Amino acid sequence: LYGDAALPGRGTGFRLHPIDWQASEGKNAQITVTVEFELTTFRLVSGIKTKSSYRYRIIRSTLEDVDDQFSRRRHSTVRLFQLTETGASPIHEPGAFINDELPPELRGVFFTDGDRALSFIEATRHTKRQRVQRAIHSLLGLEVISDAIKHVQKSSSEVNRKSKKLGGDSELKAIVTILEEIENKKETLMDKLEEVKQQFETFDDQCELIDRKISAALEKGDKEKLNRDLHRVRGEIKRLSGLRDEAEKDHSKLFRSRSIAASLLTPVLSSAFDQLDELHDQGKIPNITIPLLLDRLQAKVCICGETLKLGELDDEKRRTHIQKLIADSQRSSEIQGIITDLYYDTKTLLADHVSGESTWFRESKAIIERRDYLQKQRDEKGRELRNLETQLDSLPDTDVKGLRETLRKSREQRDRFLRQESAIKTQLESLNREQKNLESKRDSMLRQKRMGERILAERDVTGDILDVLRSSYRQITHVELQKVSDKMNSIFLEMIGSDPEQRAIIRRAEISREFDIIVHGPENRRLDPDRDLNGASRRALTLAFILALTKVSEVEAPNVIDTPLGMTSGFVKRSILRTAVRESKQLILFLTHDEIHGCEDIIDEVAGNVYTLTNPAHYPIMLINNPGVIERKVLRCDCDHKSTCHLCQRRLNSEIEL
């Protein structure tokens, strides 16, 4: 029907010839497709609705040049024939006929790939919005009204051109000239505004896409943050290892300290100290006699009060006696000094014991606790390090830092176009005000001229028509769009078996004024169809939109859907099938065996014709019998979903009986 325009990328690089085309078959592959179809039209003639049906055959052919690496397709030729009882009559300009009867804009609605149809809800916001908007505009006839509005706007500019032809007024001509310039400027600015809006939406979508990539990467872990955490944990491990090593050294030093000696000698020293304490009580230690006697000799006064002067006989006797005591004391002072030191040292050592616990035990306990705590902390950091390394190893190779930089630049570009949009709108508002003032002056001058009233009357007529068209456009857009939205919601909820009154997760689906398909959950929270809906719900939502659109538009055409029930099962699969049958005027489904399974009774009930399509290349792995066909083709038999024949009988498992 549509040629390369219907292929991905408009056919660029898209191969049509069989992938296993043999060189012996030639370097050119002749490709021809023939489709026969019937169109039924209804027209009102004198108030009576008449029906007419016509059958057509379209043949499109092309030639592909084939080599080992690349293929190039030549321009296709298309021929269209109307089939009558007398034969086939050619129709000239088949492209125009197809565009009128089967507009290319609708191919995504009436010819649906069940997988690719998800593009209405699985793409960037701008892309999804454009696809939904194009489909709605095409089916509701809004493109026709848009073209009519543009045509009438051009007609209204005739007022200025006719005003110029009225002679004798230079001021009027100057005003008309300025109005023409304003109109041209507005047209240029409107085109630029549309371009800027598209650029803004492109970068806005790009920002959204990059932000999703960043979020997806961060769901598993921020590589940049993990690297920072890894560096931090390694530093902490190094610090804790150093502190633990210092604690071990301090523990080792305890075994060379005075306190351990005191702890070990305490039982012996306690007994010795009792004896030393008795000597101290007796005044035998410490030995203070010699310093005291020397002090008395120097003061020349004895302890008893007698004088010890030199030269006096009695004093000399006393001095000689004291000197003798000093000499005797000096002979025993060495032993007394040792005992004195032992007394005081023992007293100090024993004083270190508090409640029966020595200083060494207290110090040892504190150091061991500190060392064990540091070891525990170090082990925890080691586990944290291993966990971070595991997370890093499992992360995809996503440059989050680079994505953030790209996101920053994209936002700058987006904001730049947003500023341009605001500036253009400001210019347009200024031009509109100036245009309104000048038109008021122009109209006033025209009323004073003989032909002016006629020109103004034409202006009023075009203005009225323009208002009617714009009102119709708004009415269809808002009212009909709401109808499509409501119908889509009811079909969608029915397909997935969701009842908002029964606390269902999915409460409502709608199409916004901006042509966004939106799904709401509990508390009117918005759900992202790309991420928050499962595969079955996404497929049901897409089919619900397509069926609602065709229903509201009242366009009667076949809905050809490939794999409509993929990713579905059970209730949802059966519900989608029943709803699609009910809402479609003519439903043509391409179903796999798995899609058919569980829906046999529905097919029995509603199907008009059932055929089986078989790929002969599946023999002998999947097909039991040799189809006897070597050509690359699809074979059709009249078997239904419950019967098989020699051609289509398939194996149930991968074991081949020899």
PDB file of C-alpha atoms in Angstrom, residues 157-372:
ATOM      1  CA  SER A 157      -4.463  38.888   3.386  1.00  0.00           C
ATOM      2  CA  GLU A 158      -6.236  39.813   0.127  1.00  0.00           C
ATOM      3  CA  VAL A 159      -7.781  42.725   2.034  1.00  0.00           C
ATOM      4  CA  ASN A 160      -4.399  44.439   2.138  1.00  0.00           C
ATOM      5  CA  ARG A 161      -3.640  43.791  -1.502  1.00  0.00           C
ATOM      6  CA  LYS A 162      -7.020  45.190  -2.614  1.00  0.00           C
ATOM      7  CA  SER A 163      -6.570  48.188  -0.310  1.00  0.00           C
ATOM      8  CA  LYS A 164      -3.341  49.007  -2.104  1.00  0.00           C
ATOM      9  CA  LYS A 165      -5.146  49.228  -5.408  1.00  0.00           C
ATOM     10  CA  LEU A 166      -7.327  52.037  -4.126  1.00  0.00           C
ATOM     11  CA  GLY A 167      -5.510  55.119  -5.311  1.00  0.00           C
ATOM     12  CA  GLY A 168      -5.202  58.622  -3.997  1.00  0.00           C
ATOM     13  CA  ASP A 169      -4.156  57.959  -0.397  1.00  0.00           C
ATOM     14  CA  SER A 170      -0.463  57.637   0.360  1.00  0.00           C
ATOM     15  CA  GLU A 171      -1.105  57.175   4.090  1.00  0.00           C
ATOM     16  CA  LEU A 172      -3.391  54.223   3.412  1.00  0.00           C
ATOM     17  CA  LYS A 173      -0.790  52.642   1.146  1.00  0.00           C
ATOM     18  CA  ALA A 174       1.893  53.167   3.814  1.00  0.00           C
ATOM     19  CA  ILE A 175      -0.295  51.503   6.433  1.00  0.00           C
ATOM     20  CA  VAL A 176      -1.091  48.596   4.091  1.00  0.00           C
ATOM     21  CA  THR A 177       2.612  48.169   3.313  1.00  0.00           C
ATOM     22  CA  ILE A 178       3.450  48.059   7.028  1.00  0.00           C
ATOM     23  CA  LEU A 179       0.658  45.535   7.615  1.00  0.00           C
ATOM     24  CA  GLU A 180       2.070  43.308   4.872  1.00  0.00           C
ATOM     25  CA  GLU A 181       5.503  43.525   6.472  1.00  0.00           C
ATOM     26  CA  ILE A 182       3.982  42.659   9.871  1.00  0.00           C
ATOM     27  CA  GLU A 183       2.159  39.693   8.342  1.00  0.00           C
ATOM     28  CA  ASN A 184       5.385  38.442   6.770  1.00  0.00           C
ATOM     29  CA  LYS A 185       7.264  38.928  10.040  1.00  0.00           C
ATOM     30  CA  LYS A 186       4.556  37.057  11.938  1.00  0.00           C
ATOM     31  CA  GLU A 187       4.665  34.192   9.470  1.00  0.00           C
ATOM     32  CA  THR A 188       8.451  34.002   9.802  1.00  0.00           C
ATOM     33  CA  LEU A 189       8.252  34.195  13.589  1.00  0.00           C
ATOM     34  CA  MET A 190       5.529  31.537  13.727  1.00  0.00           C
ATOM     35  CA  ASP A 191       7.699  29.162  11.693  1.00  0.00           C
ATOM     36  CA  LYS A 192      10.646  29.970  13.924  1.00  0.00           C
ATOM     37  CA  LEU A 193       8.488  29.523  17.024  1.00  0.00           C
ATOM     38  CA  GLU A 194       7.413  26.080  15.847  1.00  0.00           C
ATOM     39  CA  GLU A 195      11.026  25.160  15.159  1.00  0.00           C
ATOM     40  CA  VAL A 196      12.148  26.452  18.573  1.00  0.00           C
ATOM     41  CA  LYS A 197       9.338  24.515  20.288  1.00  0.00           C
ATOM     42  CA  GLN A 198      10.424  21.328  18.563  1.00  0.00           C
ATOM     43  CA  GLN A 199      14.033  21.966  19.558  1.00  0.00           C
ATOM     44  CA  PHE A 200      12.954  22.612  23.131  1.00  0.00           C
ATOM     45  CA  GLU A 201      10.899  19.406  23.223  1.00  0.00           C
ATOM     46  CA  THR A 202      13.779  17.460  21.650  1.00  0.00           C
ATOM     47  CA  PHE A 203      16.228  18.599  24.314  1.00  0.00           C
ATOM     48  CA  ASP A 204      13.578  18.203  27.008  1.00  0.00           C
ATOM     49  CA  ASP A 205      13.090  14.584  25.911  1.00  0.00           C
ATOM     50  CA  GLN A 206      16.858  14.157  25.816  1.00  0.00           C
ATOM     51  CA  CYS A 207      17.101  15.463  29.382  1.00  0.00           C
ATOM     52  CA  GLU A 208      14.365  13.044  30.447  1.00  0.00           C
ATOM     53  CA  LEU A 209      16.105  10.143  28.699  1.00  0.00           C
ATOM     54  CA  ILE A 210      19.505  10.947  30.237  1.00  0.00           C
ATOM     55  CA  ASP A 211      17.915  11.424  33.636  1.00  0.00           C
ATOM     56  CA  ARG A 212      16.346   7.971  33.306  1.00  0.00           C
ATOM     57  CA  LYS A 213      19.700   6.487  32.359  1.00  0.00           C
ATOM     58  CA  ILE A 214      21.271   8.105  35.406  1.00  0.00           C
ATOM     59  CA  SER A 215      18.432   6.874  37.617  1.00  0.00           C
ATOM     60  CA  ALA A 216      18.740   3.364  36.171  1.00  0.00           C
ATOM     61  CA  ALA A 217      22.484   3.384  36.823  1.00  0.00           C
ATOM     62  CA  LEU A 218      22.010   4.768  40.323  1.00  0.00           C
ATOM     63  CA  GLU A 219      19.402   2.116  41.134  1.00  0.00           C
ATOM     64  CA  LYS A 220      22.268  -0.368  41.164  1.00  0.00           C
ATOM     65  CA  GLY A 221      24.754   2.121  42.571  1.00  0.00           C
ATOM     66  CA  ASP A 222      26.487   5.372  41.824  1.00  0.00           C
ATOM     67  CA  LYS A 223      29.870   4.382  40.436  1.00  0.00           C
ATOM     68  CA  GLU A 224      31.384   7.752  41.230  1.00  0.00           C
ATOM     69  CA  LYS A 225      30.032   7.687  44.789  1.00  0.00           C
ATOM     70  CA  LEU A 226      31.088   4.054  45.248  1.00  0.00           C
ATOM     71  CA  ASN A 227      34.620   4.951  44.192  1.00  0.00           C
ATOM     72  CA  ARG A 228      34.636   7.819  46.712  1.00  0.00           C
ATOM     73  CA  ASP A 229      33.322   5.488  49.409  1.00  0.00           C
ATOM     74  CA  LEU A 230      35.935   2.901  48.424  1.00  0.00           C
ATOM     75  CA  HIS A 231      38.720   5.465  48.792  1.00  0.00           C
ATOM     76  CA  ARG A 232      37.299   6.616  52.140  1.00  0.00           C
ATOM     77  CA  VAL A 233      36.959   3.075  53.531  1.00  0.00           C
ATOM     78  CA  ARG A 234      40.484   2.184  52.467  1.00  0.00           C
ATOM     79  CA  GLY A 235      41.743   5.278  54.298  1.00  0.00           C
ATOM     80  CA  GLU A 236      39.804   4.319  57.413  1.00  0.00           C
ATOM     81  CA  ILE A 237      41.164   0.761  57.237  1.00  0.00           C
ATOM     82  CA  LYS A 238      44.696   2.136  57.026  1.00  0.00           C
ATOM     83  CA  ARG A 239      44.090   4.462  59.984  1.00  0.00           C
ATOM     84  CA  LEU A 240      42.485   1.725  62.119  1.00  0.00           C
ATOM     85  CA  SER A 241      45.286  -0.697  61.248  1.00  0.00           C
ATOM     86  CA  GLY A 242      47.819   1.871  62.463  1.00  0.00           C
ATOM     87  CA  LEU A 243      45.957   2.437  65.724  1.00  0.00           C
ATOM     88  CA  ARG A 244      45.606  -1.328  66.235  1.00  0.00           C
ATOM     89  CA  ASP A 245      49.360  -1.808  65.668  1.00  0.00           C
ATOM     90  CA  GLU A 246      50.093   0.931  68.237  1.00  0.00           C
ATOM     91  CA  ALA A 247      47.797  -0.810  70.728  1.00  0.00           C
ATOM     92  CA  GLU A 248      49.675  -4.077  70.172  1.00  0.00           C
ATOM     93  CA  LYS A 249      52.989  -2.296  70.769  1.00  0.00           C
ATOM     94  CA  ASP A 250      51.620  -0.766  73.990  1.00  0.00           C
ATOM     95  CA  HIS A 251      50.475  -4.235  75.044  1.00  0.00           C
ATOM     96  CA  SER A 252      53.980  -5.552  74.405  1.00  0.00           C
ATOM     97  CA  LYS A 253      55.523  -2.720  76.440  1.00  0.00           C
ATOM     98  CA  LEU A 254      53.441  -3.747  79.458  1.00  0.00           C
ATOM     99  CA  PHE A 255      55.571  -6.889  79.765  1.00  0.00           C
ATOM    100  CA  ARG A 256      58.662  -4.699  80.180  1.00  0.00           C
ATOM    101  CA  SER A 257      57.102  -2.215  82.581  1.00  0.00           C
ATOM    102  CA  ARG A 258      57.570  -1.629  86.342  1.00  0.00           C
ATOM    103  CA  SER A 259      53.901  -2.391  86.952  1.00  0.00           C
ATOM    104  CA  ILE A 260      54.197  -6.061  85.878  1.00  0.00           C
ATOM    105  CA  ALA A 261      57.122  -6.480  88.279  1.00  0.00           C
ATOM    106  CA  ALA A 262      55.069  -4.995  91.085  1.00  0.00           C
ATOM    107  CA  SER A 263      52.154  -7.257  90.226  1.00  0.00           C
ATOM    108  CA  LEU A 264      54.342 -10.368  90.291  1.00  0.00           C
ATOM    109  CA  LEU A 265      56.249  -9.379  93.521  1.00  0.00           C
ATOM    110  CA  THR A 266      53.250  -8.175  95.525  1.00  0.00           C
ATOM    111  CA  PRO A 267      52.824 -11.380  97.613  1.00  0.00           C
ATOM    112  CA  VAL A 268      56.526 -11.321  98.705  1.00  0.00           C
ATOM    113  CA  LEU A 269      56.677  -7.554  99.151  1.00  0.00           C
ATOM    114  CA  SER A 270      53.608  -7.542 101.377  1.00  0.00           C
ATOM    115  CA  SER A 271      55.339  -9.800 103.892  1.00  0.00           C
ATOM    116  CA  ALA A 272      58.621  -7.804 103.710  1.00  0.00           C
ATOM    117  CA  PHE A 273      56.797  -4.529 104.065  1.00  0.00           C
ATOM    118  CA  ASP A 274      55.292  -5.623 107.373  1.00  0.00           C
ATOM    119  CA  GLN A 275      58.800  -6.040 108.785  1.00  0.00           C
ATOM    120  CA  LEU A 276      60.056  -2.822 107.236  1.00  0.00           C
ATOM    121  CA  ASP A 277      57.079  -1.035 108.666  1.00  0.00           C
ATOM    122  CA  GLU A 278      58.046  -2.239 112.155  1.00  0.00           C
ATOM    123  CA  LEU A 279      61.584  -0.852 111.671  1.00  0.00           C
ATOM    124  CA  HIS A 280      60.066   2.429 110.562  1.00  0.00           C
ATOM    125  CA  ASP A 281      57.838   2.503 113.643  1.00  0.00           C
ATOM    126  CA  GLN A 282      60.932   1.863 115.779  1.00  0.00           C
ATOM    127  CA  GLY A 283      62.662   4.786 114.088  1.00  0.00           C
ATOM    128  CA  LYS A 284      65.432   2.631 112.767  1.00  0.00           C
ATOM    129  CA  ILE A 285      64.572   3.683 109.286  1.00  0.00           C
ATOM    130  CA  PRO A 286      64.989   5.967 107.687  1.00  0.00           C
ATOM    131  CA  ASN A 287      68.499   6.669 109.061  1.00  0.00           C
ATOM    132  CA  ILE A 288      68.471  10.367 110.046  1.00  0.00           C
ATOM    133  CA  THR A 289      71.055  10.229 112.931  1.00  0.00           C
ATOM    134  CA  ILE A 290      74.155  11.356 111.043  1.00  0.00           C
ATOM    135  CA  PRO A 291      72.570  14.463 109.479  1.00  0.00           C
ATOM    136  CA  LEU A 292      71.122  15.381 112.890  1.00  0.00           C
ATOM    137  CA  LEU A 293      74.435  14.975 114.792  1.00  0.00           C
ATOM    138  CA  LEU A 294      76.363  16.895 112.145  1.00  0.00           C
ATOM    139  CA  ASP A 295      73.803  19.650 112.388  1.00  0.00           C
ATOM    140  CA  ARG A 296      74.284  19.798 116.192  1.00  0.00           C
ATOM    141  CA  LEU A 297      78.101  19.964 115.890  1.00  0.00           C
ATOM    142  CA  GLN A 298      77.764  22.825 113.441  1.00  0.00           C
ATOM    143  CA  ALA A 299      75.308  24.641 115.696  1.00  0.00           C
ATOM    144  CA  LYS A 300      77.600  23.954 118.758  1.00  0.00           C
ATOM    145  CA  VAL A 301      74.557  23.017 120.796  1.00  0.00           C
ATOM    146  CA  CYS A 302      73.723  19.458 121.746  1.00  0.00           C
ATOM    147  CA  ILE A 303      70.273  17.931 121.521  1.00  0.00           C
ATOM    148  CA  CYS A 304      70.143  18.015 125.283  1.00  0.00           C
ATOM    149  CA  GLY A 305      70.959  21.718 125.354  1.00  0.00           C
ATOM    150  CA  GLU A 306      74.604  21.528 126.410  1.00  0.00           C
ATOM    151  CA  THR A 307      77.133  23.601 124.511  1.00  0.00           C
ATOM    152  CA  LEU A 308      79.639  22.083 122.157  1.00  0.00           C
ATOM    153  CA  LYS A 309      82.100  24.942 121.879  1.00  0.00           C
ATOM    154  CA  LEU A 310      85.621  24.418 120.764  1.00  0.00           C
ATOM    155  CA  GLY A 311      88.381  24.896 123.358  1.00  0.00           C
ATOM    156  CA  GLU A 312      86.285  24.082 126.402  1.00  0.00           C
ATOM    157  CA  LEU A 313      87.270  20.779 128.127  1.00  0.00           C
ATOM    158  CA  ASP A 314      83.754  19.598 128.851  1.00  0.00           C
ATOM    159  CA  ASP A 315      82.517  20.700 125.432  1.00  0.00           C
ATOM    160  CA  GLU A 316      85.389  18.862 123.775  1.00  0.00           C
ATOM    161  CA  LYS A 317      84.448  15.669 125.583  1.00  0.00           C
ATOM    162  CA  ARG A 318      80.886  15.995 124.377  1.00  0.00           C
ATOM    163  CA  ARG A 319      82.033  16.791 120.840  1.00  0.00           C
ATOM    164  CA  THR A 320      84.334  13.746 120.846  1.00  0.00           C
ATOM    165  CA  HIS A 321      81.444  11.515 121.953  1.00  0.00           C
ATOM    166  CA  ILE A 322      79.170  12.830 119.210  1.00  0.00           C
ATOM    167  CA  GLN A 323      81.865  12.324 116.579  1.00  0.00           C
ATOM    168  CA  LYS A 324      82.210   8.752 117.789  1.00  0.00           C
ATOM    169  CA  LEU A 325      78.429   8.264 117.331  1.00  0.00           C
ATOM    170  CA  ILE A 326      78.708   9.662 113.829  1.00  0.00           C
ATOM    171  CA  ALA A 327      81.506   7.237 112.993  1.00  0.00           C
ATOM    172  CA  ASP A 328      79.505   4.302 114.365  1.00  0.00           C
ATOM    173  CA  SER A 329      76.412   5.370 112.419  1.00  0.00           C
ATOM    174  CA  GLN A 330      78.352   5.703 109.168  1.00  0.00           C
ATOM    175  CA  ARG A 331      79.394   2.060 109.423  1.00  0.00           C
ATOM    176  CA  SER A 332      75.703   0.912 109.448  1.00  0.00           C
ATOM    177  CA  SER A 333      74.288   3.603 107.091  1.00  0.00           C
ATOM    178  CA  GLU A 334      74.833   1.581 103.896  1.00  0.00           C
ATOM    179  CA  ILE A 335      72.574  -1.244 105.067  1.00  0.00           C
ATOM    180  CA  GLN A 336      70.032   1.211 106.480  1.00  0.00           C
ATOM    181  CA  GLY A 337      69.978   3.103 103.194  1.00  0.00           C
ATOM    182  CA  ILE A 338      69.185  -0.039 101.270  1.00  0.00           C
ATOM    183  CA  ILE A 339      66.475  -0.940 103.787  1.00  0.00           C
ATOM    184  CA  THR A 340      65.111   2.619 103.695  1.00  0.00           C
ATOM    185  CA  ASP A 341      64.918   2.619  99.906  1.00  0.00           C
ATOM    186  CA  LEU A 342      63.310  -0.818 100.014  1.00  0.00           C
ATOM    187  CA  TYR A 343      60.750   0.459 102.497  1.00  0.00           C
ATOM    188  CA  TYR A 344      59.683   3.457 100.478  1.00  0.00           C
ATOM    189  CA  ASP A 345      59.765   1.640  97.123  1.00  0.00           C
ATOM    190  CA  THR A 346      57.754  -1.241  98.526  1.00  0.00           C
ATOM    191  CA  LYS A 347      55.265   1.191  99.994  1.00  0.00           C
ATOM    192  CA  THR A 348      54.880   2.872  96.580  1.00  0.00           C
ATOM    193  CA  LEU A 349      54.444  -0.433  94.756  1.00  0.00           C
ATOM    194  CA  LEU A 350      51.882  -1.703  97.234  1.00  0.00           C
ATOM    195  CA  ALA A 351      49.976   1.583  96.994  1.00  0.00           C
ATOM    196  CA  ASP A 352      49.322   0.841  93.281  1.00  0.00           C
ATOM    197  CA  HIS A 353      46.977  -1.982  94.234  1.00  0.00           C
ATOM    198  CA  VAL A 354      43.370  -0.815  94.442  1.00  0.00           C
ATOM    199  CA  SER A 355      40.723  -3.267  95.602  1.00  0.00           C
ATOM    200  CA  GLY A 356      43.088  -6.106  94.987  1.00  0.00           C
ATOM    201  CA  GLU A 357      43.705  -5.139  91.318  1.00  0.00           C
ATOM    202  CA  SER A 358      47.155  -4.004  90.223  1.00  0.00           C
ATOM    203  CA  THR A 359      47.980  -1.130  87.920  1.00  0.00           C
ATOM    204  CA  TRP A 360      49.339  -3.623  85.407  1.00  0.00           C
ATOM    205  CA  PHE A 361      46.037  -5.481  85.240  1.00  0.00           C
ATOM    206  CA  ARG A 362      44.135  -2.218  84.796  1.00  0.00           C
ATOM    207  CA  GLU A 363      46.505  -1.034  82.088  1.00  0.00           C
ATOM    208  CA  SER A 364      46.489  -4.433  80.387  1.00  0.00           C
ATOM    209  CA  LYS A 365      42.684  -4.617  80.428  1.00  0.00           C
ATOM    210  CA  ALA A 366      42.357  -1.120  78.939  1.00  0.00           C
ATOM    211  CA  ILE A 367      44.899  -1.806  76.190  1.00  0.00           C
ATOM    212  CA  ILE A 368      43.342  -5.189  75.300  1.00  0.00           C
ATOM    213  CA  GLU A 369      39.863  -3.641  75.119  1.00  0.00           C
ATOM    214  CA  ARG A 370      41.178  -0.833  72.913  1.00  0.00           C
ATOM    215  CA  ARG A 371      43.068  -3.266  70.691  1.00  0.00           C
ATOM    216  CA  ASP A 372      40.046  -5.582  70.327  1.00  0.00           C
TER     217      ASP A 372
END
